[in-house]
Protein backbone atom coordinates (compact mmCIF):
# COMPACT_ATOMS: atom_id res chain seq x y z
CA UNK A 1 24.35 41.46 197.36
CA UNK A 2 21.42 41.84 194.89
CA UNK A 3 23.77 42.87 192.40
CA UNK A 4 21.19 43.34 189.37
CA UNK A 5 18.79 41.62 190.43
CA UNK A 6 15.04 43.59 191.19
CA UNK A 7 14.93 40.92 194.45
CA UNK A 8 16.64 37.94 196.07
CA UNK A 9 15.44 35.61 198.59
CA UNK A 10 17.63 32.53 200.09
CA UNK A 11 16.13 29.03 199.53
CA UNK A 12 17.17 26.79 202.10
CA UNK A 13 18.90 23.69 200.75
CA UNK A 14 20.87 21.32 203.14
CA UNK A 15 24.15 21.65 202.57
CA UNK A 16 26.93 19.88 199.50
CA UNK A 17 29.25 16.72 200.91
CA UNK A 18 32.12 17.42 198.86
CA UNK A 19 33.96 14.18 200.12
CA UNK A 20 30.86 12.31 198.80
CA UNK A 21 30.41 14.13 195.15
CA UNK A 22 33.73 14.70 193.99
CA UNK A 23 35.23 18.15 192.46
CA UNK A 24 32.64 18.64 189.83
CA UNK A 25 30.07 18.52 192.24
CA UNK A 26 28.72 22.10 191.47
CA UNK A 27 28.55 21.34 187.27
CA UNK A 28 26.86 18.38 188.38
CA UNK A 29 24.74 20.45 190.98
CA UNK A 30 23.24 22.53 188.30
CA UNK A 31 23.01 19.40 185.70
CA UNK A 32 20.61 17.76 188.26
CA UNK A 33 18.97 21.26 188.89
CA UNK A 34 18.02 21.21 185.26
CA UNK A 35 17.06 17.63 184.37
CA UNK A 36 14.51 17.93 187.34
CA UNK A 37 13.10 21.20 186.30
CA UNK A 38 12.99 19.51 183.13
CA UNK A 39 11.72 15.95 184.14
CA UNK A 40 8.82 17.62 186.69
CA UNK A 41 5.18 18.13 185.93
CA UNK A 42 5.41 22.28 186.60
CA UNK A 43 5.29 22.92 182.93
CA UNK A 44 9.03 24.77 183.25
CA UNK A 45 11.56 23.73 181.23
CA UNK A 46 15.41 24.44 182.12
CA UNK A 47 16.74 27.17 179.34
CA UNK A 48 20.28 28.09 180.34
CA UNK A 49 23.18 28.82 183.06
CA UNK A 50 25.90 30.89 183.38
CA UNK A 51 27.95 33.59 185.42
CA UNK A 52 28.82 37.06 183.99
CA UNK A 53 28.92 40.62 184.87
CA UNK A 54 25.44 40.78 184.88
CA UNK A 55 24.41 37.89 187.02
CA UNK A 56 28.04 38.19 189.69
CA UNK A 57 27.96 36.59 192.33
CA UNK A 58 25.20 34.57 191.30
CA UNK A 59 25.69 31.40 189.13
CA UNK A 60 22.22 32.28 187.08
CA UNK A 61 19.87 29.48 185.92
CA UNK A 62 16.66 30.52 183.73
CA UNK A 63 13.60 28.58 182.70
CA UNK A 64 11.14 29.16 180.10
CA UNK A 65 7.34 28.02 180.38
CA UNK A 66 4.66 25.71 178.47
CA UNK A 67 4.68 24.75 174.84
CA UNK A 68 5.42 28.33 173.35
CA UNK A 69 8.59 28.28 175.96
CA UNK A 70 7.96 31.72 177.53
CA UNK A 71 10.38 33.45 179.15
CA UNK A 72 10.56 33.33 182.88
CA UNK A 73 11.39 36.37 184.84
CA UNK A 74 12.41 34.79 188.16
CA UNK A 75 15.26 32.51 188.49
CA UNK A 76 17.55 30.29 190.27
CA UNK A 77 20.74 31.96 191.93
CA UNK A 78 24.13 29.99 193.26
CA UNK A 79 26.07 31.41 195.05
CA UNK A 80 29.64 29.35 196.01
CA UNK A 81 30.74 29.64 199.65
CA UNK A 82 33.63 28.02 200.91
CA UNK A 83 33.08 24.43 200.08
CA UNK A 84 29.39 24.50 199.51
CA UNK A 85 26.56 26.61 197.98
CA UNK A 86 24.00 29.42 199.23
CA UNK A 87 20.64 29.11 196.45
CA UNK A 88 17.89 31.57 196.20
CA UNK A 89 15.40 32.95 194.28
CA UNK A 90 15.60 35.61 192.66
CA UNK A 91 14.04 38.53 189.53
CA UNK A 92 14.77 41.60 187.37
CA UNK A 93 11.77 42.81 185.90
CA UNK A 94 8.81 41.54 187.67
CA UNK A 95 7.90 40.39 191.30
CA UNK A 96 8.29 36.61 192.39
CA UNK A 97 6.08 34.13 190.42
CA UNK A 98 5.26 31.54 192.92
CA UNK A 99 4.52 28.71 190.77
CA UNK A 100 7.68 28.84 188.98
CA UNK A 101 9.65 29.81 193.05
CA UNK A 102 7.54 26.28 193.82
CA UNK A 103 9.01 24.19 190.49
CA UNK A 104 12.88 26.04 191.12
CA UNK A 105 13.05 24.84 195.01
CA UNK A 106 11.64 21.50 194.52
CA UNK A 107 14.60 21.47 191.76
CA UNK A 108 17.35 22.98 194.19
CA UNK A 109 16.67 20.33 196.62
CA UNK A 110 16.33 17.34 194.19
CA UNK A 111 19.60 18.48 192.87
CA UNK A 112 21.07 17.98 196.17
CA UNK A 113 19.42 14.63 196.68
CA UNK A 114 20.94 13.91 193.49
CA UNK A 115 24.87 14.38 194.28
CA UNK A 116 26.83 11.08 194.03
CA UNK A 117 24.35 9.08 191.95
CA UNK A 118 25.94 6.79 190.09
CA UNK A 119 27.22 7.19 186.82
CA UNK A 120 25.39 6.57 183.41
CA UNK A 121 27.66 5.11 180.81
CA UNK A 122 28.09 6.54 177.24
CA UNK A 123 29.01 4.82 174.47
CA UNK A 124 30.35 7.49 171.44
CA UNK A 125 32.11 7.29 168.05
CA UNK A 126 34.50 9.95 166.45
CA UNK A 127 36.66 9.62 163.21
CA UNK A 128 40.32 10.45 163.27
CA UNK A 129 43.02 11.61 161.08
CA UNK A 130 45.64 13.59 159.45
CA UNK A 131 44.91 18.15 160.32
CA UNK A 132 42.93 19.59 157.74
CA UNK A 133 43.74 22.06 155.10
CA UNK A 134 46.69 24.76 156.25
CA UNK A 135 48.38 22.26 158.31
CA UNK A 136 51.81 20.74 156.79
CA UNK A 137 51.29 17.63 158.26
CA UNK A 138 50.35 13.56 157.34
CA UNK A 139 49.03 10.79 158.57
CA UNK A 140 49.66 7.66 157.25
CA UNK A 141 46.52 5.16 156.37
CA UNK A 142 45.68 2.94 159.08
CA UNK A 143 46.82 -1.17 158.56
CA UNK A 144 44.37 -2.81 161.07
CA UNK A 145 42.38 -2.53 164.12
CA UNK A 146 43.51 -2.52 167.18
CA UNK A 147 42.59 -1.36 170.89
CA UNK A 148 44.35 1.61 172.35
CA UNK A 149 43.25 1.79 176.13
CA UNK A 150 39.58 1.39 176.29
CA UNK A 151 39.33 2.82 172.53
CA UNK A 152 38.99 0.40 169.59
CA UNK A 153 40.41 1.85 166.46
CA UNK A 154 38.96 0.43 162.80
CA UNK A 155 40.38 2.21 159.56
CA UNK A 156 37.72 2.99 157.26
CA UNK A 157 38.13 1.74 153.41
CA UNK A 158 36.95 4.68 151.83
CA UNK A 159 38.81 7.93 151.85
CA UNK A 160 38.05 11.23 151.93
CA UNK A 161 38.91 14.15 149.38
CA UNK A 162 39.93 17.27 150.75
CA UNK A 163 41.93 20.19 149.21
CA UNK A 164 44.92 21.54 150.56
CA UNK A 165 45.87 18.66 152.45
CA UNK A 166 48.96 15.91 151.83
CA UNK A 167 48.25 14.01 148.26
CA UNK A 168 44.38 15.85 148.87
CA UNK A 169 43.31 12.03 150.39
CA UNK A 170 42.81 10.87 153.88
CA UNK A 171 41.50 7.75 155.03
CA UNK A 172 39.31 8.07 158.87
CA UNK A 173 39.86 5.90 161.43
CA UNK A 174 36.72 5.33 163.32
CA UNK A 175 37.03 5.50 167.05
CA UNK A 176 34.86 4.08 169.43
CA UNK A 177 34.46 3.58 173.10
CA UNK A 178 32.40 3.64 176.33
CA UNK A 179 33.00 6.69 178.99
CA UNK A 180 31.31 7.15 182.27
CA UNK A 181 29.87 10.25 183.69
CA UNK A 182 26.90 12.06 185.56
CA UNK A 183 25.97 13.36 182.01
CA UNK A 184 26.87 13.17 178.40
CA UNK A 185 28.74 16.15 178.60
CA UNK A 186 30.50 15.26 181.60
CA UNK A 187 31.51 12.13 179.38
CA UNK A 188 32.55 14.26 176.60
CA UNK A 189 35.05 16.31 178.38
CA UNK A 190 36.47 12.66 179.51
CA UNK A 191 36.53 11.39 175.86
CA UNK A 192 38.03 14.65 174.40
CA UNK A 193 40.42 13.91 177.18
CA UNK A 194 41.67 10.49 175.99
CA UNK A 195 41.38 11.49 172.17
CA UNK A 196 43.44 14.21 172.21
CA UNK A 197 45.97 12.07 174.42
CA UNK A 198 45.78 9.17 171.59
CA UNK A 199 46.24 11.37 169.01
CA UNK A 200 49.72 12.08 170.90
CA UNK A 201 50.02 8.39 171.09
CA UNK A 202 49.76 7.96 167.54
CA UNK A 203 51.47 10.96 166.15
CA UNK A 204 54.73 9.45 167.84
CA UNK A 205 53.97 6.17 166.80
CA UNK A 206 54.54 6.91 162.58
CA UNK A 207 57.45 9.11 161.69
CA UNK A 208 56.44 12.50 160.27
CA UNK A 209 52.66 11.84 161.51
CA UNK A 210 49.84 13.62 163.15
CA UNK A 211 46.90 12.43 164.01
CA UNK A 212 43.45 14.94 165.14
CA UNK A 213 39.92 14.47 165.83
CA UNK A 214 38.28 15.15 162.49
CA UNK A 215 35.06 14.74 163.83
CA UNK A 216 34.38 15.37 167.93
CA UNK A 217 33.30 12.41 169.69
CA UNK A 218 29.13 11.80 169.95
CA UNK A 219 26.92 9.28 171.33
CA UNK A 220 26.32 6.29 169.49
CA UNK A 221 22.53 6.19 169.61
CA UNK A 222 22.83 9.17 167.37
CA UNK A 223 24.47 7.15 165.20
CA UNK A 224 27.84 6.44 164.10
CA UNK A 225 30.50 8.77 163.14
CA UNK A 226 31.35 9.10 158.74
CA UNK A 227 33.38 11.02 156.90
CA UNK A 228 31.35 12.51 153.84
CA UNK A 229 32.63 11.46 150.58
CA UNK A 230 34.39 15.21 149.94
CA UNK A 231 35.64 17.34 152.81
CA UNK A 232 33.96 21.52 152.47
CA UNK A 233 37.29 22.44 151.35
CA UNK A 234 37.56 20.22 147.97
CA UNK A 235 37.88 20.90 144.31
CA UNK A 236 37.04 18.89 141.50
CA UNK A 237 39.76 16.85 140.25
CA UNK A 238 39.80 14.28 137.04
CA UNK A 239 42.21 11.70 138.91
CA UNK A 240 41.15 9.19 141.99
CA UNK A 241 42.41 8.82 145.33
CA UNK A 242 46.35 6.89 145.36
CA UNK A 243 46.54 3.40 146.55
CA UNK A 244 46.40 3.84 150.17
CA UNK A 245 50.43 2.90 152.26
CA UNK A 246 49.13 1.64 154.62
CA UNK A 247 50.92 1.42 158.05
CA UNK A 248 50.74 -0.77 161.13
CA UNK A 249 51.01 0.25 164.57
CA UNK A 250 53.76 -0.51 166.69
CA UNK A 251 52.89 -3.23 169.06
CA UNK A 252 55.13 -2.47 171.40
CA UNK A 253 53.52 0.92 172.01
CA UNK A 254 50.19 -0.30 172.80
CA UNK A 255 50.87 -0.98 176.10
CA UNK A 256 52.34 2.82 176.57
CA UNK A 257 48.98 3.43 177.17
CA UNK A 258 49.94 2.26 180.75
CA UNK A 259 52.80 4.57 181.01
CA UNK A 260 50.38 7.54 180.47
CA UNK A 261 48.68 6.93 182.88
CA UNK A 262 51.12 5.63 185.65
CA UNK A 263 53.50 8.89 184.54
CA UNK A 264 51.65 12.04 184.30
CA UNK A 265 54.56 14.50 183.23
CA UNK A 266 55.50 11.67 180.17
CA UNK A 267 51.42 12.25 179.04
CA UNK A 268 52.32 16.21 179.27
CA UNK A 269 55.35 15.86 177.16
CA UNK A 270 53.56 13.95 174.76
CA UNK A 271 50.76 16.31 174.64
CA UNK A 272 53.18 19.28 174.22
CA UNK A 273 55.22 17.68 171.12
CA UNK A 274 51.48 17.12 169.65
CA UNK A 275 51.13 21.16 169.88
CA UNK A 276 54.39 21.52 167.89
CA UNK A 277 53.40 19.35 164.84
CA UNK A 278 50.63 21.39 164.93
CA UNK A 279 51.99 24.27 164.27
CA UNK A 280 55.91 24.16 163.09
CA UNK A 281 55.34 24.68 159.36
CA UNK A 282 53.85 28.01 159.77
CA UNK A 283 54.76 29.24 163.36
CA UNK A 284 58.28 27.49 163.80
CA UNK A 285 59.40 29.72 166.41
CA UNK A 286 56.63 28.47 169.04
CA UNK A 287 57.58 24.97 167.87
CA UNK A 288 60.80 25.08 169.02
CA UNK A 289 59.49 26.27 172.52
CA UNK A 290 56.90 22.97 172.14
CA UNK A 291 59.67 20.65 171.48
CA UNK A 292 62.33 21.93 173.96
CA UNK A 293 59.68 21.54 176.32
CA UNK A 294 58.83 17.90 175.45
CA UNK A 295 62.72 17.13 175.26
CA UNK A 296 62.48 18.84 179.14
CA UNK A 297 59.54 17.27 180.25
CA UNK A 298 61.71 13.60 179.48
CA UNK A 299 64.80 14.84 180.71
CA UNK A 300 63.51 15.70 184.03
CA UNK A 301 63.51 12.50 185.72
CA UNK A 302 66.72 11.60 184.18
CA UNK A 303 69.01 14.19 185.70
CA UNK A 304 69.69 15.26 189.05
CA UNK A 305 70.10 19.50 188.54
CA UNK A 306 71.63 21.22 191.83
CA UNK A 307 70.38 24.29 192.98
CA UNK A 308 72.48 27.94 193.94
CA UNK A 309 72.84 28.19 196.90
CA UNK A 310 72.65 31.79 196.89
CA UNK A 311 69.28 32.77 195.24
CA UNK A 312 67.89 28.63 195.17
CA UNK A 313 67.05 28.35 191.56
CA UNK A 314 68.12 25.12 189.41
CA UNK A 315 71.22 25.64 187.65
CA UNK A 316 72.31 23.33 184.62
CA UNK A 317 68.95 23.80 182.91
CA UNK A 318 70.79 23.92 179.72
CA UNK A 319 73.49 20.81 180.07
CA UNK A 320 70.42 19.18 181.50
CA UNK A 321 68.81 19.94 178.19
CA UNK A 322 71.77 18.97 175.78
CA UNK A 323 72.33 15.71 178.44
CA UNK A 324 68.97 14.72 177.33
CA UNK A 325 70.14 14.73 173.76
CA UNK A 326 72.82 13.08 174.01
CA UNK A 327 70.67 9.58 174.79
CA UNK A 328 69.12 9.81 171.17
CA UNK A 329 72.07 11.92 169.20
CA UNK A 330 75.63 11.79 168.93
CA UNK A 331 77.26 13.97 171.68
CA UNK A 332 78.30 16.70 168.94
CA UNK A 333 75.39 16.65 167.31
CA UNK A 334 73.29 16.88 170.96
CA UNK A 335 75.90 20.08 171.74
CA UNK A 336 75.23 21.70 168.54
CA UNK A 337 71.32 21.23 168.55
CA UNK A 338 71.51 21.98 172.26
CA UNK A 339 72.43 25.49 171.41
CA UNK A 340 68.72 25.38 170.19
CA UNK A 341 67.85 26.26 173.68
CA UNK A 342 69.13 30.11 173.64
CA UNK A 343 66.63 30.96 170.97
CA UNK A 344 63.76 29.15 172.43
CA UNK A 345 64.63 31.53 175.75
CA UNK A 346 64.82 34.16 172.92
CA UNK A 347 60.98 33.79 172.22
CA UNK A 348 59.83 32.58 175.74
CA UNK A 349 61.41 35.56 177.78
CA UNK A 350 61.92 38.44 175.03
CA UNK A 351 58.94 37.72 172.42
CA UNK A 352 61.76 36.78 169.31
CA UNK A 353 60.58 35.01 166.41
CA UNK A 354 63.61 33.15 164.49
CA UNK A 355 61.91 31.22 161.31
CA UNK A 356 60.02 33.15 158.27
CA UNK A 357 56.85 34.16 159.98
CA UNK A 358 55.11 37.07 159.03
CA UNK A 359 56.19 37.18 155.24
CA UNK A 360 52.99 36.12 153.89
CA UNK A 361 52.07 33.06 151.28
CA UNK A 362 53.47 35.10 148.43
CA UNK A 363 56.64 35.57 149.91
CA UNK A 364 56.86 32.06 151.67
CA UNK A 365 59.66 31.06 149.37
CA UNK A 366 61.34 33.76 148.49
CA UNK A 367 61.30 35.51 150.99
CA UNK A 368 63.82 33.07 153.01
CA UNK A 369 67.25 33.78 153.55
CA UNK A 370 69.55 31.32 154.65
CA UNK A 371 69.57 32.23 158.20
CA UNK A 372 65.89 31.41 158.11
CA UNK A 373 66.47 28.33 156.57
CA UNK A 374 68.63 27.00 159.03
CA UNK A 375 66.42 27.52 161.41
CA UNK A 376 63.65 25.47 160.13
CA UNK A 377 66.13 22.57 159.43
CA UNK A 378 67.37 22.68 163.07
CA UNK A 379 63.63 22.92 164.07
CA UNK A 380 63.02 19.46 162.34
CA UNK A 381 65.99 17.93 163.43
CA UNK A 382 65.17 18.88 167.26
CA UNK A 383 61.49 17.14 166.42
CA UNK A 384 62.78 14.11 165.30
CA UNK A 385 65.07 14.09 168.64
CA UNK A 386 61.80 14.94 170.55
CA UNK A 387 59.92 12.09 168.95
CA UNK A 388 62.99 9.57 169.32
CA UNK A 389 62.97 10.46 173.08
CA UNK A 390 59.36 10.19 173.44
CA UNK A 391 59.31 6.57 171.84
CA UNK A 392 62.11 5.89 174.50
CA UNK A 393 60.25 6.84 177.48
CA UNK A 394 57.28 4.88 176.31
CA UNK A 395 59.28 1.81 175.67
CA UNK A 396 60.78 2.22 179.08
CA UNK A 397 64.21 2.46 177.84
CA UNK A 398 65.87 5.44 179.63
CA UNK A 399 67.78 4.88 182.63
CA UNK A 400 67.16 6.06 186.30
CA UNK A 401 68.28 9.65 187.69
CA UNK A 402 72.19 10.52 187.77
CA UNK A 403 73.81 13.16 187.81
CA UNK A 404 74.86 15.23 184.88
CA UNK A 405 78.00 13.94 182.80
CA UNK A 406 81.04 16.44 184.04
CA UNK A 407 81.83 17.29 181.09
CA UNK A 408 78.36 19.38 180.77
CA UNK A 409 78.37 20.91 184.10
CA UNK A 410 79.37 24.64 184.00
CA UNK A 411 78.26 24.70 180.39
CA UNK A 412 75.08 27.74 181.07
């Protein structure tokens, strides 16, 4: 089990309560490893982790030493066993050093100790707003603050000039908030977490918008998020930014922030019609899986779908899907966009694009044909019916599960 390691010797270390520290208890295992390698009086200082090739099955830590920040030949090993850890000690090109052995077990067993500590709280800042350059999408300027969850919201008054996106002005909204977590990073993946899930949020909230992080969440004692006064990707122009429209947010979505929560597959179907805006101007094909499986994600709870009792797989998947239409869209214009659904299956199962990928910038207009150009329109017609249904489920307006309509049923 030495893999390529010169030597290995077990450490003993009591064993890891995982009903105590959670399911990150082996990221925060090797966080506390570090910060007391780090935080002792050895003179070693915690350089990386990881697990590769090279270091299998060993989760590898490495240290440096004193001011010049030497590199240490022997190391700390994890290895994961069932639901706890095995550490040792181990080398590749030189025998054990015993003061840095001394400085890595007194680490392994403080990280131990450590497990289930309380939480440190992080305050952070991060600006929002419309994608950047290559992205044919908008977001609207910002009316007024307002709190989203735990995340305060304040449009900024000065906009930012970038190239290649709508009118070539945005104007950030500065996010701010306070996440818990063993470390910062811990935090981070928490924040990221709940931005990404408010940029959702907002993107429903404003026809035709989409909101991003523009700049990733940091700390606050580092200082506050800006936007610099021109974007990398700018050119000079004579002409100032346009008065700003600004837009207000709906305040009957603020408390969707609830229904999130409370209704995980509503969050995924908001995070899936996100991926679509992202992407539906240049790769429409793959939008029209996103937003089928947004419309899906809503329509599950809605309709009761039998199964065959021959080979027990759902049957009705598509009625369900045109069903689902039918509460934002008139019932022949659900049936007719509901026909949407054999192309998506096109590209899921057989790999089919549909729109005018692949012809290049040059030949991004006129290279169309009118079969092409259908298929975009249909595409923005099924994200509007997406976005409708999205805004329903957050108001709480659909009704409970029934069955389909009869007139839908056989209709595969």
């Amino acid at each position: 089990m030495t893999g390529n390691y010169s030597w290995v010797d077990q450490v003993a270390v009591e064993s890891v309560d995982r009903a105590v520290v959670g399911k990150d208890w082996l990221d925060q295992w090797i966080h506390y490893a570090q910060r007391h390698l780090n935080e002792s009086n050895s003179g070693y200082v915690a350089m990386s982790s990881g697990y590769d090739p090279t270091t299998a099955p060993f989760i590898e830590l490495r240290a440096a030493r004193g001011e010049k920040h030497l590199d240490v030949d022997t190391r700390l090993l994890v290895l994961r066993v069932n639901d706890g850890i095995e550490v040792y000690l181990g080398g590749r090109d030189a025998g054990p050093d015993a003061e840095a052995c001394e400085a890595w077990i007194a680490a392994a067993k403080a990280a131990t100790a450590s497990l289930g500590s309380p939480e440190q709280t992080f305050e952070w800042t991060a600006l929002l707003g419309p994608p950047a350059a290559g992205v044919a999408a908008y977001f609207p300027p910002l009316a007024e603050s307002l709190v989203v969850g735990n995340i305060t919201l304040t449009p900024q008054p000065d906009p930012v000039q970038e190239t290649g996106t709508n009118a070539n002005w945005w104007w950030p909204i500065l996010a701010e908030g306070a996440h818990t977590g063993y470390s910062w990073t811990a935090a981070m993946k928490k924040v990221a977490f709940d931005l990404r899930r408010l940029c959702g949020l907002l993107s429903v909230a404003f026809d035709a918008g989409c909101a991003v992080i523009r700049e990733g969440p940091l700390p606050r004692e580092w200082g506050p998020r800006k936007a610099p006064p021109r974007a990398n990707r700018q050119t000079e122009v004579s002409e100032g930014p346009p008065p700003p429209h600004r837009q207000s947010f709906p305040a009957d979505l603020v408390p969707a922030w609830g229904e999130l929560e409370r209704r995980p597959w509503l969050a995924r179907a908001l995070e899936i019609y996100h991926e679509g805006l992202l992407i539906d101007s240049a790769h429409p094909s793959l939008a029209l899986v996103a937003y089928t499986a947004a419309i899906e994600a809503v329509g599950n709870p809605l309709f009761k779908v039998p199964k065959c009792p021959t080979c027990n797989t759902y049957t009705g998947v598509t009625a369900k899907f045109r069903a689902t239409l039918r509460y934002v869209l008139a019932d022949d214009e659900a049936d007719r966009l509901g026909r949407l659904y054999s192309p998506r299956s096109n590209t899921v199962h057989r790999g089919w694009l549909h729109g005018p990928e692949g012809t290049g910038d040059n030949l991004l207009i006129f290279g169309w044909e009118s079969q092409e150009i259908g298929f975009l329109s249909t595409v923005i017609q099924l994200r509007r019916a997406a976005r409708d249904l999205l805004l329903a489920a957050l108001r709480q307006e659909l009704p409970p599960k029934r069955d389909l309509p009869p007139d839908l049923i056989g209709s595969e």
